[in-house]
Coordinates of C-alpha atoms and ligand atoms in Angstrom, one line a residue:
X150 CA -12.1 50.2 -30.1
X151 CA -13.9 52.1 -33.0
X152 CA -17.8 52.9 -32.8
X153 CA -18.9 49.0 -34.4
X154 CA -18.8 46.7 -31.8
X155 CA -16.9 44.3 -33.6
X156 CA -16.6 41.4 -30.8
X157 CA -19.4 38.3 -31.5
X158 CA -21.9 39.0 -30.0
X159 CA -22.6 35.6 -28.7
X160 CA -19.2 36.2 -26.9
X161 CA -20.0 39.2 -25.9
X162 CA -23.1 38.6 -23.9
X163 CA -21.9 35.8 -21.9
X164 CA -21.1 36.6 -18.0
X165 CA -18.1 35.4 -16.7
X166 CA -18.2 32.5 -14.0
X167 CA -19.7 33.8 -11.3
X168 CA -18.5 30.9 -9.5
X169 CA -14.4 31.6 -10.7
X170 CA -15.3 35.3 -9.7
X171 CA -16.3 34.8 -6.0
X172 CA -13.6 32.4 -5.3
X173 CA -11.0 34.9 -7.0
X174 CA -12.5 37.7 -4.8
X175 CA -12.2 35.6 -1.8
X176 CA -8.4 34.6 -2.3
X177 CA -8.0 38.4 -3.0
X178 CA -9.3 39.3 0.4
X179 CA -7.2 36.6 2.2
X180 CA -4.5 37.6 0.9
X181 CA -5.0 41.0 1.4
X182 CA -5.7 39.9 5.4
X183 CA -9.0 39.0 6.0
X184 CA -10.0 35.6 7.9
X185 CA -12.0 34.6 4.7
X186 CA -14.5 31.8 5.5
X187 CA -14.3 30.4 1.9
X188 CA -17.6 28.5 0.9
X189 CA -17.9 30.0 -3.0
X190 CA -15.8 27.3 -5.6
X191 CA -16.1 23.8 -5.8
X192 CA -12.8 23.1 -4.8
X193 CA -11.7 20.3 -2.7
X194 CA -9.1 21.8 0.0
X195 CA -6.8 18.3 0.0
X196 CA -3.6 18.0 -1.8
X197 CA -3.4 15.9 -4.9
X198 CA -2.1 12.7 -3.6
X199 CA 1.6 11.8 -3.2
X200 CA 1.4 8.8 -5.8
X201 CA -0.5 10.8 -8.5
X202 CA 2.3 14.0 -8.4
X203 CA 4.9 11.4 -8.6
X204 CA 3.8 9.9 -11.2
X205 CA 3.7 13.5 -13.0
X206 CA 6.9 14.7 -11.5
X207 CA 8.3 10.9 -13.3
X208 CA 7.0 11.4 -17.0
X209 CA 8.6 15.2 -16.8
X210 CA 12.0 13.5 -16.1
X211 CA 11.8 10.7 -18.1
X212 CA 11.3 13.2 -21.2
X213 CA 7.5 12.7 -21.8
X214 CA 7.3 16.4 -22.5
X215 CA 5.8 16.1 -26.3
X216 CA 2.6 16.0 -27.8
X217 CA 0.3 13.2 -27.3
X218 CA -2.4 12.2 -29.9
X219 CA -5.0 14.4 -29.6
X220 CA -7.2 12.2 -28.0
X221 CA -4.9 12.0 -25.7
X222 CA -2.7 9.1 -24.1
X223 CA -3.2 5.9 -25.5
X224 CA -2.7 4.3 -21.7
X225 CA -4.4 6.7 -20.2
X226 CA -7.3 5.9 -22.7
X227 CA -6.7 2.4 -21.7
X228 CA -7.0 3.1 -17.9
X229 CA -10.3 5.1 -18.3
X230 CA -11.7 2.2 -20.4
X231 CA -11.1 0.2 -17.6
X232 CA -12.8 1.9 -14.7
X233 CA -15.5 2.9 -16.9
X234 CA -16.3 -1.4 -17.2
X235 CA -15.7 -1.6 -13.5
X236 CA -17.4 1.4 -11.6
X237 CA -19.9 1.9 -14.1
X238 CA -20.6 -1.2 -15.7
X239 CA -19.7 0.8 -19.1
X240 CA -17.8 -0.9 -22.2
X241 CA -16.1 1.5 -24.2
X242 CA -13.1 0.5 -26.3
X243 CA -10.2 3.2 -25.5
X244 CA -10.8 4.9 -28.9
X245 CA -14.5 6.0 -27.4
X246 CA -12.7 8.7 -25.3
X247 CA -11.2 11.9 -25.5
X248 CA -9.4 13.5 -22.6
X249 CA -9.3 17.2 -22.3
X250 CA -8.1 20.2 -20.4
X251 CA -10.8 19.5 -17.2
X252 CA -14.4 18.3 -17.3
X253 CA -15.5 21.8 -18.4
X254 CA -13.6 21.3 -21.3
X255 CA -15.2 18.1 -22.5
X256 CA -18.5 19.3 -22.1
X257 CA -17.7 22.3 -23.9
X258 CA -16.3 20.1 -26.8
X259 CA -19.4 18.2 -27.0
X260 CA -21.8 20.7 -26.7
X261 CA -20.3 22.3 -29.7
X262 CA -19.9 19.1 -31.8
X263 CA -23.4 17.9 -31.4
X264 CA -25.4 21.8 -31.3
X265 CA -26.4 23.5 -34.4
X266 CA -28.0 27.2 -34.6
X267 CA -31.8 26.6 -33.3
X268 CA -31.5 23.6 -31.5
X269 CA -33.0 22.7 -28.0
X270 CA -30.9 21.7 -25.2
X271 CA -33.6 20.9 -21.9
X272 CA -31.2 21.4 -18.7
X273 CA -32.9 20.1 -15.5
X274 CA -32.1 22.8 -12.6
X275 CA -31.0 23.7 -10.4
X276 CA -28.4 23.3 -13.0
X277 CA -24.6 24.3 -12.5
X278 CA -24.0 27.9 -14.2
X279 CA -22.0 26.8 -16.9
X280 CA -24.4 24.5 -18.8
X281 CA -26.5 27.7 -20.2
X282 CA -23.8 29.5 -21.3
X283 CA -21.9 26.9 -23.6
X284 CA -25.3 26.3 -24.9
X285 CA -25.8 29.6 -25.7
X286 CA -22.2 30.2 -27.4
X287 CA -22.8 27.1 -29.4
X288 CA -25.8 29.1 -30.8
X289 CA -28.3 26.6 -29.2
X290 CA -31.4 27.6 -26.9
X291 CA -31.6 26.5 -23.2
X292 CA -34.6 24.9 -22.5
X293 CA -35.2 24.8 -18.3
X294 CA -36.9 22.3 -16.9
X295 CA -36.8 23.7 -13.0
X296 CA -37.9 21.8 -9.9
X297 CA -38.7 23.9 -6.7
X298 CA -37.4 23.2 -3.2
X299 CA -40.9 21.5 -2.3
X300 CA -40.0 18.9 -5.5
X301 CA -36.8 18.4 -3.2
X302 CA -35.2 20.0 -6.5
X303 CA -35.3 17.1 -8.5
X304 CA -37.8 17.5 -11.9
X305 CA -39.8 14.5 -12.7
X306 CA -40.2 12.6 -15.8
X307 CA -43.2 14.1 -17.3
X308 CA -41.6 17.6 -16.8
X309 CA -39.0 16.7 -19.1
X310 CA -41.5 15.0 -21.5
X311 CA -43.2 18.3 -21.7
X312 CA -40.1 20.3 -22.8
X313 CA -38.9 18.3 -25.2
X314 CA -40.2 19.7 -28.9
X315 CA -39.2 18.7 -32.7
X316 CA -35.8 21.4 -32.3
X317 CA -34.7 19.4 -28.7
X318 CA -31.2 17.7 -29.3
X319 CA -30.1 16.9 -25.7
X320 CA -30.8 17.1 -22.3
X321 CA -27.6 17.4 -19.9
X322 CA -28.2 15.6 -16.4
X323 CA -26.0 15.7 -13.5
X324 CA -25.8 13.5 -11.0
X325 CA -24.9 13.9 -8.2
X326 CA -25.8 17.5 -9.3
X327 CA -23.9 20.8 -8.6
X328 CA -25.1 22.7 -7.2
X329 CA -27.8 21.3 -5.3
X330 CA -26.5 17.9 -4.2
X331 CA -29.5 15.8 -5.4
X332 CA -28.7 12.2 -6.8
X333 CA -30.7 10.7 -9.3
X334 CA -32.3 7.1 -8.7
X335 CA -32.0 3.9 -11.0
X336 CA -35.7 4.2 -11.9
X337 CA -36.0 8.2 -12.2
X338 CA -32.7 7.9 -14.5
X339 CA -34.7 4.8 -16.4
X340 CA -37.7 7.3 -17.0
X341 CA -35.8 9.8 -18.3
X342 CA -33.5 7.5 -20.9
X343 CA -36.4 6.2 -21.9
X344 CA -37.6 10.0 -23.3
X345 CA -34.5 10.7 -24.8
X346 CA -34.5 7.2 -26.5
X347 CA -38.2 8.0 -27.8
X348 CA -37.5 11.1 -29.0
X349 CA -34.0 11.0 -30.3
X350 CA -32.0 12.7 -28.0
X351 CA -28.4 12.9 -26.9
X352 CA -27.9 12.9 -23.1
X353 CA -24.8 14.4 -21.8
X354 CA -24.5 12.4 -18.6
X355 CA -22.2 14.5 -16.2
X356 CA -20.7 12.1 -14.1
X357 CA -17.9 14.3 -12.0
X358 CA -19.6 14.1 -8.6
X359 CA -19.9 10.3 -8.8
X360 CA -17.4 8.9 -5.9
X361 CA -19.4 11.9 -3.8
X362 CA -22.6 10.3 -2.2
X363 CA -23.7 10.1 1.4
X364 CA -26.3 8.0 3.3
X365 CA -26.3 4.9 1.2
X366 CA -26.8 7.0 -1.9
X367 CA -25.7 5.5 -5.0
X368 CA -24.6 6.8 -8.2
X369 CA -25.4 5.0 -11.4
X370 CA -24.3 5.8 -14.8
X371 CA -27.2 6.4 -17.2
X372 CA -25.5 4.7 -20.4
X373 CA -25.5 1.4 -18.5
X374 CA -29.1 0.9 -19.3
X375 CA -29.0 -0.8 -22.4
X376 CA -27.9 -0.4 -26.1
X377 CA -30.5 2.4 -27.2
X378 CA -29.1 4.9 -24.4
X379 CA -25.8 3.9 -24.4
X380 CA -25.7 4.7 -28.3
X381 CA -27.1 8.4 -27.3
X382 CA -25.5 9.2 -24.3
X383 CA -21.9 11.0 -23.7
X384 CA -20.7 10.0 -20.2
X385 CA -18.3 13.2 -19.1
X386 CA -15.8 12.7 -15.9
X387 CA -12.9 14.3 -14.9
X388 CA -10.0 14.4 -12.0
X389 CA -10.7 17.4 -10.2
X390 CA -13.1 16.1 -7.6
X391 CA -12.4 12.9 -6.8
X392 CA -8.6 13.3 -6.5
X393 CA -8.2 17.0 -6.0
X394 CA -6.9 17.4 -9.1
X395 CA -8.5 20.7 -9.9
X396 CA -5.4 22.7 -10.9
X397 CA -4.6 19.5 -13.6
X398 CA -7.0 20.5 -15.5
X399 CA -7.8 16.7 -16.9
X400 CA -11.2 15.6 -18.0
X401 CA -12.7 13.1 -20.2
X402 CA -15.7 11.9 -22.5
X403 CA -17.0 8.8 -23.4
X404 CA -19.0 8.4 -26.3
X405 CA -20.3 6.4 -29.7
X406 CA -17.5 5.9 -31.9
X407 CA -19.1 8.8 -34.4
X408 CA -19.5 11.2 -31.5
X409 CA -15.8 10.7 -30.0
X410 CA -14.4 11.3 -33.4
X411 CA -16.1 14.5 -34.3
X412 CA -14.8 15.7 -30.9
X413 CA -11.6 14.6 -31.2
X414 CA -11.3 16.2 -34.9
X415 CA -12.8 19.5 -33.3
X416 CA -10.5 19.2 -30.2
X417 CA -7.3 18.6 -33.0
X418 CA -8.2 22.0 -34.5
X419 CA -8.7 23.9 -31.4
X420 CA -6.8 22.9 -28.2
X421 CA -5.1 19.6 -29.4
X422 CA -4.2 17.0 -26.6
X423 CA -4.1 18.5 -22.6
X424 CA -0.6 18.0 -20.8
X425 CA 1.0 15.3 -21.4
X426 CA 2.8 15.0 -18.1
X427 CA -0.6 15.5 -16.4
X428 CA -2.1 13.0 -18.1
X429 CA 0.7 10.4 -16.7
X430 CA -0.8 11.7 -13.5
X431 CA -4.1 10.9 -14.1
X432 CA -3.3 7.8 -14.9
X433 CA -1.7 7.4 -11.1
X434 CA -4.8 8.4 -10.0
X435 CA -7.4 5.9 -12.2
X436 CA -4.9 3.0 -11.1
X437 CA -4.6 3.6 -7.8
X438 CA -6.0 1.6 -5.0
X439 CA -8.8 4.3 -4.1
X440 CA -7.9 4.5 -0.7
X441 CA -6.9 8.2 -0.9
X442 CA -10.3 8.7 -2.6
X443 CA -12.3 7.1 0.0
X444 CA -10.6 9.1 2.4
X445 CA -11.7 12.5 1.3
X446 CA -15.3 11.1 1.0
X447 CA -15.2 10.2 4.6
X448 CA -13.9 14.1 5.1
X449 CA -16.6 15.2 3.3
X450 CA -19.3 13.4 4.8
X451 CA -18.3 14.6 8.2
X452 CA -18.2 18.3 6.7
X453 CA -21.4 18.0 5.4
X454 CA -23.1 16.6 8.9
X455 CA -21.8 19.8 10.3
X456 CA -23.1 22.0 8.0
X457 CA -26.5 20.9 7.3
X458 CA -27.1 20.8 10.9
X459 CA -25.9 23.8 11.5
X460 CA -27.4 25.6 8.7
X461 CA -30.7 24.2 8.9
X462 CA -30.4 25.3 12.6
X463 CA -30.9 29.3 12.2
X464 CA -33.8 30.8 12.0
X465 CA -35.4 31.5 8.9
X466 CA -33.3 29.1 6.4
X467 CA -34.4 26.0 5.0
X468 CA -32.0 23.5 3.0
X469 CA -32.9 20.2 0.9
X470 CA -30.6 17.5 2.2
X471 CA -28.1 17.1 -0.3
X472 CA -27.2 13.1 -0.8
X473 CA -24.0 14.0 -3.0
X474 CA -21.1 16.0 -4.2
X475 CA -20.1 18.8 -1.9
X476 CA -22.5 21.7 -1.9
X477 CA -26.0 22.6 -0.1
X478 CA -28.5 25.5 -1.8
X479 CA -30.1 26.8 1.3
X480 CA -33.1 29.2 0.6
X481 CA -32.6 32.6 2.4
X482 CA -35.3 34.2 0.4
X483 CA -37.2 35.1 4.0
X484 CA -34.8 38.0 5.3
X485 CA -36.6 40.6 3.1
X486 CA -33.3 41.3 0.5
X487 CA -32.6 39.4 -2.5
X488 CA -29.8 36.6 -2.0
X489 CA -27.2 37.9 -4.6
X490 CA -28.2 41.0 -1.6
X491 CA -27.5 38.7 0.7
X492 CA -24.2 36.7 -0.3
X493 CA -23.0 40.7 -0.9
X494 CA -22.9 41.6 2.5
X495 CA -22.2 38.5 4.0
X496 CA -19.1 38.9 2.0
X497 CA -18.5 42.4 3.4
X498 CA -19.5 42.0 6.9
X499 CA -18.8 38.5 7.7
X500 CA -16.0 37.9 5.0
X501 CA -18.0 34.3 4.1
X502 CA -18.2 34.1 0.7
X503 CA -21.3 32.3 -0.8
X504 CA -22.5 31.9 -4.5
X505 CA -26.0 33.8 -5.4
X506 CA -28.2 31.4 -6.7
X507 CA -29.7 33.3 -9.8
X508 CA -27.1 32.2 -11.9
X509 CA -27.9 28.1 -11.3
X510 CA -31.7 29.4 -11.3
X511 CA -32.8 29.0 -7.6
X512 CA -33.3 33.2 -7.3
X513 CA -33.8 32.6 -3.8
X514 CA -30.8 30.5 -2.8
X515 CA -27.4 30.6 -2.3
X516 CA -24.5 27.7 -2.7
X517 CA -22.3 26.8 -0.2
X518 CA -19.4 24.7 -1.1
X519 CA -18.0 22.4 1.9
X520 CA -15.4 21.0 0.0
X521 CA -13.4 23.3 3.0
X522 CA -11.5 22.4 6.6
X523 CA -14.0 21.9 9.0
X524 CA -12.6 25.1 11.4
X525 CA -13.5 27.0 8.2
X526 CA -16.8 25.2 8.7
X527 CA -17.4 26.1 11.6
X528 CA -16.7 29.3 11.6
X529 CA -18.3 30.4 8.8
X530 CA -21.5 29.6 10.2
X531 CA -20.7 31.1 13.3
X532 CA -20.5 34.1 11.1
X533 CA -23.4 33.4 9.3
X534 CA -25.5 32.7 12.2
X535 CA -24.1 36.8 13.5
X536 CA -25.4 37.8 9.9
X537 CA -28.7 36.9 9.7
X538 CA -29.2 38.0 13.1
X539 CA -28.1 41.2 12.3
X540 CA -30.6 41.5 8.9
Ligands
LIG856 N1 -19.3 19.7 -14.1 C1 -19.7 20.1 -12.9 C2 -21.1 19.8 -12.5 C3 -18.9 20.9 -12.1 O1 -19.3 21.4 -11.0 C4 -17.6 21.2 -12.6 C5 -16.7 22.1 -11.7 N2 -15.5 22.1 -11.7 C6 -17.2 20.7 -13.8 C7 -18.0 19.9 -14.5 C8 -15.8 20.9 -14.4 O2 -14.7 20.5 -13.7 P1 -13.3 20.5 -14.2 O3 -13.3 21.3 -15.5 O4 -12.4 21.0 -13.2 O5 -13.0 19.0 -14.5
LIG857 N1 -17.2 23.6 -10.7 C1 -16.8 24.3 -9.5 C2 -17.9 25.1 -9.0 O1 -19.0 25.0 -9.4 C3 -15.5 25.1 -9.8 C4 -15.7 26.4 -10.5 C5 -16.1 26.2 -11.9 O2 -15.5 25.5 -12.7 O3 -17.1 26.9 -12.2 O4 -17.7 25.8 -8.0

């Protein structure tokens, strides 16, 4: 390049996934050889179910290898529709969504569709690392609303009420929430609707961890609460968690009529439709009998036992019990060296690789994924256990 700098510079300042970076540096050591204890991505270990690749495998031979409109499949519309009504209690008519490549993708396309230069967007945290930065490229400002381990990570109602100001256009919420595993209750989610109804706001309810939640936890969707929420809130899904459908990349949004359509214009300019024979898949997967869902959850419950025991068993780290998804955010800010520190040379010495906290805004944490085999499991914390010992 020349001496001007001639990328955007809102491009240009954005780092890359640290999340994506880990998990590529950990596949790069196994394969190089190393016994990698694998904690870093959110990526459930299963196989996409039989019944869902079929279904895929199916449409490629039977020729459904062309474009679909860009809101994607009109079926697989349909079939979202449906299990919107009955897991969420949500009616949306199949034009209200828009499928896209992953769940990342739909937020990304409505982040952009509703932000203009200068506006607000609050983003409880620990918040997963992505949220800041689409913000931020949409020329928007991150507002943080952060709650400390002793809130059990969960900010309350007036502490969104205080961020909100005349610029705030949305808050995102996530629940269950990556990366700290914290599910929000009926009347916590009722408090904060009710701000974003008096004050105007778009929520952009994301929903992906949903079938996750342990101990009698239960996920409910914030758009269910009545017209004046509903109207303002853009429910976001996807396939990757639920189904281990990660590699699909197949996500959704539901929406107001005027919100869905300025995302599917934006999405017909930009990426048009995702793959069409992976959206025959999903549809496998939305109609299926759930069994092969329920299944992983009952994997992941088990995982999860282990680890928070275990975990909250050495010395000198503290966890908040997560009640969803798949990840715990232990606090290892006792052992005297910062965590990204710390998830550094576990890496090296112990090959267990970790996410630093800073970049989902608990500086003192680090993110452990259990979406892994239990041996993994329980080895890694073997090695982890070594580790600190050895600090
Ligand atoms: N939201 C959250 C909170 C996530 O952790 C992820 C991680 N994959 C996504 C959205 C996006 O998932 P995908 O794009 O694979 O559907
Ligand atoms: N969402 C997963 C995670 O947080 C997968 C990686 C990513 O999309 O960032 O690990």
């Amino acid at each position: 390049m020349g001496k001007r700098n001639l990328l955007n510079p809102r491009i240009a300042g954005i780092p890359p996934s640290e999340t994506l970076g880990i998990a590529a540096l950990a596949k790069k050591l196994a394969a190089e050889g190393r016994k990698v204890c694998d904690f870093s991505a959110g990526e459930p270990d299963f196989d996409t179910p039989d019944h869902i690749k079929e279904s895929a495998v199916n449409a490629l031979k039977n020729g459904k290898t062309k474009y679909t409109p860009a809101a994607g499949l009109p079926e697989l519309r349909s079939a979202i529709a449906k299990k919107l009504k009955k897991d969420n209690d949500l009616t949306y008519e199949p034009r209200q969504i828009v499928v896209s490549n992953g769940a990342k993708h739909s937020l990304f396309n409505v982040i952009l569709t509703i932000c203009r230069e200068g506006d607000e967007v609050i983003i409880p945290g620990p918040w997963w690392l992505s949220y800041p930065e689409m913000v931020k490229i949409a020329g928007a400002r991150p507002v943080y609303v952060y709650a400390p381990e002793s809130k059990g990570f969960k900010p309350e109602s007036g502490d969104f009420e205080r961020a909100v100001t005349s610029r705030t256009k949305a808050i995102i919420l996530n629940s269950p929430c990556n990366p700290s595993g914290i599910v929000y209750t009926r009347d916590e989610l009722k408090a904060i609707a009710a701000i974003a109804v008096r004050h105007d706001l778009f929520v952009v309810a994301d929903e992906i961890y949903e079938s996750l939640v342990y101990d009698g936890a239960t996920h409910v969707s914030l758009a269910s609460f009545g017209r004046k929420i509903y109207d303002r809130t853009i429910t976001v899904n996807g396939f990757s968690k639920a189904w281990s459908m990660t590699g699909w990349r197949m996500g959704y949004l539901a929406a107001a009529p005027a919100v869905a359509d300025a995302v599917t214009a934006f999405q017909s300019h930009s990426t048009s439709a995702p793959n069409t024979f992976a959206q025959y898949g999903a549809v496998a997967a939305i109609e299926g009998t759930g069994s092969d869902v329920a299944g992983m959850v009952s994997a992941f419950a088990e995982r999860r036992a282990v680890m928070y025991r275990r975990l909250t068993s050495i010395e000198g780290i503290t966890c908040v019990k997560p009640m969803g998804a798949f990840y715990m955010f232990p606090n290892v800010s006792g052992f005297g060296i910062s965590a990204a520190e710390f998830a550094k040379r576990l890496l090296e010495q112990q090959a267990v690789a970790v996410v630093p906290g800073g970049a989902f805004g608990g500086e003192g944490n680090i993110r452990l994924s259990y979406a892994c085999g239990m041996d993994d499991i329980r080895e890694g914390m073997d090695r982890l256990e070594k580790f600190v010992k050895s600090l």
